[in-house]
DNA sequence: ATATATACATACACGAATGTTTGTATTCTT
DNA sequence: AAGAATACAAACATTCGTGTATGTATATAT
């Protein structure tokens, strides 16, 4: 085949990434071959190896693309404190879940990172990276809780880190459950009410 | 080599399963070869194929061995209602986490099932099985909540399933966090306090 | 306009894992 | 005590994925 223009090359790169999400989601990361990804994207392995070093490299690119968008959503919504902090937190979590629920591509990508890969072998050091970024988002939330407690808008029976940990566990647990059993747990009748229950008990 | 007695054969079977947990934990399920497992167990692939049909068969056997012990722990502790249900629930969750924390073999096995495998390909129908057993334990808890609400020992602002879902998400989320980042999240200073915080907010 | 770098497709070589088959020393059966 | 079944080890064949090397048509630089 012939050489493409730079824009076209970028398009095929994106095509490969999109195909990778699908294939990873269907087969699991380690069981997915680069050939499958290439075929799904409508190219050959040559194109894949041109744009990416190996499977791990594709994985990194996907992570970059996904977590950026989430951090962009998280940070600006916790840099200030609303009149009702609990409502603010509930709103944030609701919107995050709604974002996942409404965006099939993001949903599949998240599934890949949380359920469709075992972080071992090549991926071991990737887990360390992920730990760092998770720690970052955790710190953002712990800081928020600390400020809220300082302003006496929340009882300070527990240190901010503990509250943050509790919140974080509930949220990630909810996410896991929702992604793991897509048929069983409905968004409107299960996910949203359980968020409301969680926050109504924290008042 | 020579034929072993029946007891010896059972021993090698157990040896293979133990080795499988280790290898699965280190490399992830799909990246683990049957040869590695055999070598770790001190046998050859011949022995593995004698006792098990394939890798999936080993996986099933491990699941059988693990989840039985957890269900045995769960059921009898929720078939009655203590004077203080919240304390009862907190105690159950604490003990379950303590069990995981104190038993390295169980801890590694749980890690394998929750983090070290992607349920796709051969494993897809396995996920369905897991969903069933998870639904079972969920029902046990929802029933418990319902009975507690009927006895007016807990406010009934939310249906039992919602409360159960919330509890379940928090617990599994905590478990995931604890297993995923073994170095970061300490048992005494992070896990236990966050359980206490969770239940103190539910009063 | 020509040279060169680009964006792939195609072909090749290699290792690794799987499932199966065969061999064999014992143990169990009768 | 002798045949049959058992509990493996060892060898084989086959498939599959990876990485790399090569070919090539075209965009881009000069």
Coordinates of C-alpha atoms (C1' of nucleotides) in Angstrom, one line a residue:
Chain A
X1 CA 0.0 0.0 0.0
X2 CA 0.9 3.6 -0.4
X3 CA 2.0 6.1 2.1
X4 CA -0.7 8.2 3.8
X5 CA -0.7 11.8 4.8
X6 CA 0.1 12.7 8.4
X7 CA -3.6 13.2 9.3
X8 CA -4.5 9.8 7.8
X9 CA -1.7 8.2 9.8
X10 CA -3.1 9.7 13.0
X11 CA -6.5 8.3 12.0
X12 CA -5.2 4.8 11.6
X13 CA -3.5 5.2 15.0
X14 CA -6.8 6.1 16.6
X15 CA -8.4 3.2 14.7
X16 CA -5.9 0.8 16.2
X17 CA -6.5 2.1 19.7
X18 CA -10.3 1.8 19.3
X19 CA -9.9 -1.7 17.9
X20 CA -7.6 -2.6 20.8
X21 CA -10.3 -1.6 23.3
X22 CA -12.8 -3.8 21.7
X23 CA -10.5 -6.8 21.4
X24 CA -9.1 -6.4 24.9
X25 CA -12.6 -6.2 26.2
X26 CA -13.7 -9.3 24.4
X27 CA -10.7 -11.5 24.9
X28 CA -8.8 -10.0 27.8
X29 CA -5.6 -8.2 27.4
X30 CA -3.1 -11.1 27.5
X31 CA -5.2 -13.3 25.3
X32 CA -5.5 -10.7 22.6
X33 CA -3.0 -10.9 19.7
X34 CA -1.8 -7.9 17.8
X35 CA -3.1 -9.6 14.7
X36 CA -6.6 -9.6 15.9
X37 CA -6.3 -5.9 16.8
X38 CA -4.9 -5.1 13.4
X39 CA -7.6 -7.0 11.5
X40 CA -10.3 -5.3 13.6
X41 CA -8.8 -1.9 12.7
X42 CA -8.6 -2.9 9.0
X43 CA -4.8 -2.9 8.8
X44 CA -2.0 -5.4 9.2
X45 CA 0.4 -6.0 12.0
X46 CA 2.8 -3.9 10.1
X47 CA 0.8 -0.8 10.9
X48 CA 0.5 -1.8 14.5
X49 CA 4.2 -2.2 14.9
X50 CA 4.8 1.1 13.1
X51 CA 2.7 3.1 15.5
X52 CA 3.4 1.1 18.7
X53 CA 6.3 -0.8 20.1
X54 CA 4.3 -3.7 21.4
X55 CA 1.1 -4.6 23.2
X56 CA 2.2 -2.9 26.4
X57 CA 2.8 0.3 24.4
X58 CA -0.8 0.2 23.2
X59 CA -2.0 -0.4 26.7
X60 CA -0.1 2.7 27.9
X61 CA -1.6 4.8 25.2
X62 CA -5.1 3.7 26.1
X63 CA -4.4 4.5 29.8
X64 CA -3.2 7.9 28.9
X65 CA -6.3 8.6 26.8
X66 CA -8.7 7.4 29.5
X67 CA -7.4 8.6 32.8
X68 CA -6.7 12.0 31.6
X69 CA -10.4 12.6 31.0
X70 CA -11.3 11.4 34.5
X71 CA -8.8 13.4 36.3
X72 CA -9.9 16.5 34.3
X73 CA -13.4 15.8 35.6
X74 CA -12.3 15.2 39.2
X75 CA -10.0 18.0 40.0
X76 CA -12.0 21.1 39.3
X77 CA -15.0 19.8 41.1
X78 CA -13.2 19.4 44.4
X79 CA -11.1 22.6 44.5
X80 CA -14.0 24.4 46.1
X81 CA -16.5 23.6 48.8
X82 CA -20.2 24.0 48.2
X83 CA -22.7 24.9 50.9
X84 CA -23.6 21.3 51.3
X85 CA -20.5 19.2 50.9
X86 CA -22.3 15.8 51.1
X87 CA -24.5 16.9 48.2
X88 CA -21.4 18.0 46.3
X89 CA -19.8 14.6 46.8
X90 CA -22.9 12.8 45.9
X91 CA -23.3 14.9 42.8
X92 CA -19.7 14.2 41.8
X93 CA -20.0 10.5 42.2
X94 CA -23.4 10.4 40.5
X95 CA -22.0 12.3 37.5
X96 CA -18.9 10.1 37.3
X97 CA -21.0 7.0 37.2
X98 CA -23.4 8.6 34.8
X99 CA -20.5 9.4 32.5
X100 CA -19.3 5.8 32.6
X101 CA -22.9 4.6 32.0
X102 CA -23.6 6.9 29.1
X103 CA -20.3 6.5 27.2
X104 CA -20.0 3.0 25.9
X105 CA -16.4 3.5 24.8
X106 CA -15.3 4.7 28.2
X107 CA -17.2 2.0 29.8
X108 CA -15.5 -0.7 27.8
X109 CA -12.1 1.0 28.4
X110 CA -12.6 1.1 32.1
X111 CA -13.7 -2.6 32.1
X112 CA -10.4 -3.4 30.3
X113 CA -8.3 -1.6 33.0
X114 CA -10.3 -2.9 36.0
X115 CA -11.4 -6.4 34.9
X116 CA -9.8 -7.5 31.7
X117 CA -6.2 -7.5 32.6
X118 CA -4.0 -9.0 35.2
X119 CA -1.2 -6.7 36.1
X120 CA 1.7 -9.1 36.0
X121 CA 4.7 -9.8 33.9
X122 CA 5.2 -6.8 31.6
X123 CA 2.5 -5.0 33.4
X124 CA 3.9 -5.1 36.8
X125 CA 5.6 -1.7 36.6
X126 CA 2.4 -0.3 35.0
X127 CA 0.6 -1.1 38.3
X128 CA 3.1 1.1 40.1
X129 CA 2.3 3.9 37.8
X130 CA -1.4 3.4 38.3
X131 CA -0.9 3.3 42.0
X132 CA 0.7 6.7 41.8
X133 CA -2.1 8.3 39.9
X134 CA -4.7 6.7 42.2
X135 CA -2.8 8.0 45.2
X136 CA -3.0 11.5 43.5
X137 CA -6.8 11.3 43.2
X138 CA -7.0 10.0 46.7
X139 CA -5.0 12.9 48.0
X140 CA -7.3 15.4 46.2
X141 CA -10.2 13.9 48.0
X142 CA -8.5 13.7 51.4
X143 CA -7.6 17.3 51.1
X144 CA -11.1 18.2 50.3
X145 CA -12.4 16.3 53.4
X146 CA -9.8 18.0 55.5
X147 CA -10.9 21.5 54.4
X148 CA -14.5 20.6 55.0
X149 CA -13.8 19.4 58.5
X150 CA -11.8 22.5 59.2
X151 CA -14.8 24.6 58.3
X152 CA -16.9 22.5 60.7
X153 CA -19.2 21.4 57.8
X154 CA -18.5 17.8 58.7
X155 CA -17.9 16.1 62.1
X156 CA -14.3 15.2 62.6
X157 CA -14.6 12.0 64.4
X158 CA -12.2 10.4 61.9
X159 CA -9.1 11.7 60.2
X160 CA -9.6 12.9 56.6
X161 CA -7.6 10.0 55.2
X162 CA -9.9 7.4 56.8
X163 CA -13.0 9.2 55.5
X164 CA -11.4 9.5 52.1
X165 CA -10.5 5.8 52.1
X166 CA -14.0 4.8 53.0
X167 CA -15.5 7.0 50.3
X168 CA -13.0 5.7 47.8
X169 CA -13.6 2.1 48.6
X170 CA -17.3 2.5 48.2
X171 CA -17.0 4.2 44.9
X172 CA -14.5 1.8 43.4
X173 CA -16.5 -1.1 44.7
X174 CA -19.6 0.2 43.1
X175 CA -17.8 0.7 39.9
X176 CA -16.4 -2.9 40.0
X177 CA -19.8 -4.3 40.7
X178 CA -21.4 -2.3 37.9
X179 CA -18.8 -3.3 35.4
X180 CA -18.4 -6.9 36.4
X181 CA -22.1 -7.8 36.2
X182 CA -23.6 -5.7 33.5
X183 CA -26.8 -7.6 33.2
X184 CA -27.6 -7.9 36.9
X185 CA -27.1 -4.4 38.3
X186 CA -29.3 -1.8 36.7
X187 CA -28.2 1.8 36.7
X188 CA -31.4 3.6 37.7
X189 CA -32.8 1.1 40.1
X190 CA -29.6 -0.1 41.7
X191 CA -26.6 2.2 41.2
X192 CA -28.2 5.6 41.9
X193 CA -30.2 4.5 44.9
X194 CA -27.2 2.9 46.5
X195 CA -25.3 6.1 46.1
X196 CA -28.1 8.0 47.7
X197 CA -28.3 5.5 50.5
X198 CA -24.6 5.8 51.1
X199 CA -24.6 9.5 51.4
X200 CA -27.8 9.8 53.3
X201 CA -26.2 7.7 56.0
X202 CA -23.2 10.0 56.2
X203 CA -25.1 13.1 57.2
Chain B
X1 CA 8.9 -43.0 37.5
X2 CA 6.8 -45.3 39.5
X3 CA 3.2 -45.5 40.4
X4 CA 2.2 -43.9 43.7
X5 CA -0.3 -44.9 46.3
X6 CA -3.7 -43.2 46.3
X7 CA -2.8 -41.0 49.2
X8 CA 0.4 -39.9 47.5
X9 CA -1.5 -39.2 44.4
X10 CA -3.9 -36.9 46.3
X11 CA -0.9 -35.2 47.8
X12 CA 0.6 -34.4 44.4
X13 CA -2.8 -33.1 43.4
X14 CA -2.8 -30.7 46.3
X15 CA 0.8 -29.8 45.5
X16 CA -0.2 -28.9 42.0
X17 CA -3.1 -26.7 43.2
X18 CA -0.8 -24.9 45.7
X19 CA 1.8 -24.4 43.0
X20 CA -0.9 -23.1 40.7
X21 CA -1.9 -20.4 43.2
X22 CA 1.7 -19.2 43.5
X23 CA 2.3 -19.2 39.8
X24 CA -1.1 -17.6 39.0
X25 CA -0.4 -14.9 41.6
X26 CA 3.0 -14.2 40.2
X27 CA 2.4 -14.2 36.5
X28 CA -1.4 -13.9 36.1
X29 CA -3.6 -16.7 35.1
X30 CA -3.4 -16.5 31.3
X31 CA 0.4 -15.9 31.3
X32 CA 1.0 -18.9 33.4
X33 CA 2.0 -22.1 31.6
X34 CA 1.2 -25.6 32.9
X35 CA 4.9 -26.3 32.7
X36 CA 5.7 -23.6 35.2
X37 CA 3.1 -25.0 37.6
X38 CA 4.3 -28.5 37.2
X39 CA 7.9 -27.5 37.9
X40 CA 6.9 -25.5 41.0
X41 CA 5.0 -28.5 42.2
X42 CA 8.0 -30.7 41.6
X43 CA 6.4 -32.8 38.9
X44 CA 6.1 -32.7 35.1
X45 CA 3.3 -31.7 32.8
X46 CA 2.3 -35.3 32.6
X47 CA 1.2 -35.3 36.2
X48 CA -0.8 -32.1 35.7
X49 CA -2.6 -33.5 32.7
X50 CA -3.3 -36.6 34.6
X51 CA -5.1 -34.8 37.5
X52 CA -6.6 -32.0 35.5
X53 CA -8.1 -31.6 32.0
X54 CA -6.5 -28.2 31.4
X55 CA -5.7 -24.9 33.0
X56 CA -9.4 -24.0 33.3
X57 CA -9.9 -27.2 35.2
X58 CA -7.3 -26.2 37.7
X59 CA -8.9 -22.8 38.0
X60 CA -12.3 -24.4 38.8
X61 CA -10.7 -26.7 41.5
X62 CA -9.1 -23.6 43.1
X63 CA -12.4 -21.8 43.1
X64 CA -14.1 -24.7 44.7
X65 CA -11.5 -24.9 47.4
X66 CA -11.7 -21.2 48.2
X67 CA -15.2 -20.0 48.0
X68 CA -16.6 -22.9 50.0
X69 CA -14.6 -21.7 53.0
X70 CA -15.9 -18.2 52.7
X71 CA -19.5 -19.2 52.3
X72 CA -19.1 -21.4 55.3
X73 CA -18.0 -18.4 57.3
X74 CA -20.8 -16.1 56.0
X75 CA -24.0 -18.0 56.3
X76 CA -24.0 -19.0 60.0
X77 CA -23.2 -15.5 61.1
X78 CA -26.2 -13.9 59.4
X79 CA -28.9 -16.5 60.2
X80 CA -29.6 -14.7 63.5
X81 CA -29.9 -11.1 64.6
X82 CA -27.8 -9.8 67.5
X83 CA -29.0 -7.0 69.8
X84 CA -26.9 -4.6 67.9
X85 CA -27.1 -5.4 64.2
X86 CA -24.6 -2.8 63.1
X87 CA -22.0 -4.2 65.5
X88 CA -22.8 -7.6 64.2
X89 CA -22.2 -6.6 60.6
X90 CA -19.1 -4.7 61.5
X91 CA -17.8 -7.7 63.4
X92 CA -18.5 -10.0 60.4
X93 CA -16.7 -7.7 58.0
X94 CA -13.8 -7.2 60.3
X95 CA -13.4 -10.9 60.8
X96 CA -13.6 -11.6 57.1
X97 CA -10.9 -9.1 56.4
X98 CA -8.8 -10.4 59.3
X99 CA -9.1 -13.9 57.9
X100 CA -7.8 -12.7 54.5
X101 CA -5.1 -10.7 56.2
X102 CA -3.9 -13.5 58.4
X103 CA -4.0 -16.3 55.9
X104 CA -1.4 -15.7 53.2
X105 CA -2.6 -18.6 51.1
X106 CA -6.1 -17.4 51.1
X107 CA -4.9 -13.9 50.4
X108 CA -3.0 -14.9 47.4
X109 CA -5.9 -17.1 46.2
X110 CA -8.3 -14.2 46.5
X111 CA -5.9 -12.0 44.6
X112 CA -5.8 -14.5 41.8
X113 CA -9.6 -14.5 41.5
X114 CA -10.1 -10.8 41.8
X115 CA -7.0 -9.3 40.2
X116 CA -4.9 -11.8 38.4
X117 CA -7.3 -13.1 35.8
X118 CA -9.5 -11.6 33.1
X119 CA -12.7 -13.5 32.8
X120 CA -12.8 -13.9 29.0
X121 CA -12.4 -16.6 26.4
X122 CA -12.5 -19.9 28.2
X123 CA -13.4 -18.1 31.5
X124 CA -16.5 -16.4 30.3
X125 CA -18.9 -19.0 31.5
X126 CA -16.9 -19.2 34.7
X127 CA -18.0 -15.6 35.4
X128 CA -21.6 -16.6 35.1
X129 CA -21.0 -19.2 37.8
X130 CA -19.3 -16.7 40.0
X131 CA -22.2 -14.3 39.4
X132 CA -24.6 -16.9 40.7
X133 CA -22.6 -17.6 43.9
X134 CA -22.2 -13.8 44.5
X135 CA -25.9 -13.3 44.0
X136 CA -26.4 -16.0 46.7
X137 CA -24.3 -14.3 49.2
X138 CA -25.9 -11.0 48.3
X139 CA -29.3 -12.5 48.9
X140 CA -28.2 -13.8 52.3
X141 CA -27.3 -10.3 53.3
X142 CA -30.4 -8.7 51.9
X143 CA -32.5 -11.1 53.8
X144 CA -30.7 -10.2 56.9
X145 CA -31.3 -6.5 56.4
X146 CA -35.0 -7.1 55.7
X147 CA -35.4 -9.0 59.0
X148 CA -33.6 -6.3 60.9
X149 CA -35.8 -3.6 59.4
X150 CA -38.9 -5.6 60.2
X151 CA -37.8 -5.7 63.8
X152 CA -37.4 -1.9 63.7
X153 CA -33.7 -2.3 64.6
X154 CA -32.8 -0.2 61.6
X155 CA -34.6 2.7 59.8
X156 CA -36.3 1.5 56.7
X157 CA -35.7 4.6 54.5
X158 CA -34.3 2.3 51.8
X159 CA -35.3 -1.1 50.6
X160 CA -33.1 -4.0 51.9
X161 CA -31.6 -4.7 48.5
X162 CA -30.3 -1.1 48.3
X163 CA -28.8 -1.3 51.7
X164 CA -27.3 -4.7 50.9
X165 CA -25.9 -3.4 47.6
X166 CA -24.3 -0.4 49.4
X167 CA -22.7 -2.6 52.0
X168 CA -21.6 -5.1 49.5
X169 CA -20.0 -2.5 47.3
X170 CA -18.1 -1.0 50.2
X171 CA -16.8 -4.4 51.3
X172 CA -15.7 -5.6 47.9
X173 CA -14.2 -2.2 47.2
X174 CA -12.2 -2.4 50.4
X175 CA -11.1 -5.9 49.5
X176 CA -10.0 -4.8 46.1
X177 CA -8.0 -1.8 47.4
X178 CA -6.4 -3.9 50.1
X179 CA -5.3 -6.6 47.7
X180 CA -4.4 -4.4 44.8
X181 CA -2.0 -2.1 46.7
X182 CA -0.4 -4.4 49.3
X183 CA 2.3 -1.9 50.3
X184 CA 0.2 1.2 50.5
X185 CA -2.8 0.3 52.5
X186 CA -2.0 -1.0 56.0
X187 CA -4.3 -3.3 57.8
X188 CA -4.4 -1.8 61.3
X189 CA -4.1 1.9 60.4
X190 CA -6.2 1.9 57.2
X191 CA -8.5 -1.1 56.8
X192 CA -9.9 -1.4 60.3
X193 CA -10.5 2.4 60.8
X194 CA -12.3 2.7 57.5
X195 CA -14.6 -0.2 58.4
X196 CA -15.3 1.6 61.7
X197 CA -15.9 4.9 60.0
X198 CA -18.3 3.2 57.6
X199 CA -20.4 1.7 60.3
X200 CA -20.4 4.6 62.6
X201 CA -21.9 6.6 59.9
X202 CA -24.7 4.1 59.4
X203 CA -26.1 4.4 62.9
Chain C
dA1 C1' 12.4 17.6 -9.7
dT2 C1' 14.8 14.5 -7.2
dA3 C1' 16.0 12.4 -2.9
dT4 C1' 14.6 10.9 1.3
dA5 C1' 11.8 9.8 4.9
dT6 C1' 7.3 7.9 5.9
dA7 C1' 3.5 4.6 6.4
dC8 C1' 2.5 0.8 6.0
dA9 C1' 2.1 -4.6 3.8
dT10 C1' 4.3 -8.9 3.3
dA11 C1' 7.4 -12.5 4.4
dC12 C1' 10.4 -14.9 7.6
dA13 C1' 12.5 -17.0 11.6
dC14 C1' 12.0 -18.2 16.2
dG15 C1' 10.3 -19.7 20.6
dA16 C1' 6.8 -21.2 23.5
dA17 C1' 2.7 -23.5 25.0
dT18 C1' -0.7 -26.9 24.2
dG19 C1' -2.7 -31.5 23.7
dT20 C1' -1.6 -36.1 22.8
dT21 C1' 0.8 -40.3 22.6
dT22 C1' 3.7 -43.6 24.2
dG23 C1' 6.5 -45.8 27.7
dT24 C1' 6.9 -47.8 32.4
dA25 C1' 7.4 -48.9 37.2
dT26 C1' 4.5 -49.9 40.5
dT27 C1' 0.1 -50.6 43.1
dC28 C1' -4.2 -52.8 43.3
dT29 C1' -7.3 -56.5 42.2
dT30 C1' -8.9 -61.2 42.2
Chain D
dA1 C1' 0.9 -64.5 41.6
dA2 C1' -0.5 -62.5 37.4
dG3 C1' -3.1 -59.4 34.8
dA4 C1' -5.0 -54.9 34.7
dA5 C1' -5.3 -50.4 36.1
dT6 C1' -2.8 -46.4 37.9
dA7 C1' 0.2 -42.4 38.3
dC8 C1' 3.0 -40.4 36.3
dA9 C1' 7.6 -39.1 32.9
dA10 C1' 9.2 -38.3 28.4
dA11 C1' 8.8 -37.5 23.6
dC12 C1' 6.2 -35.7 19.6
dA13 C1' 3.5 -32.8 16.6
dT14 C1' 1.1 -28.7 15.9
dT15 C1' -0.5 -24.3 16.5
dC16 C1' 0.1 -19.5 17.5
dG17 C1' 2.1 -15.2 18.6
dT18 C1' 6.0 -12.3 18.5
dG19 C1' 9.6 -9.5 16.6
dT20 C1' 12.2 -8.2 12.8
dA21 C1' 13.5 -7.7 8.2
dT22 C1' 12.4 -6.4 3.7
dG23 C1' 9.7 -4.4 0.0
dT24 C1' 7.3 -0.3 -1.9
dA25 C1' 4.3 3.4 -3.1
dT26 C1' 3.8 7.9 -2.0
dA27 C1' 4.1 12.3 0.7
dT28 C1' 7.2 15.7 1.9
dA29 C1' 11.5 18.3 2.1
dT30 C1' 14.9 20.8 -0.5

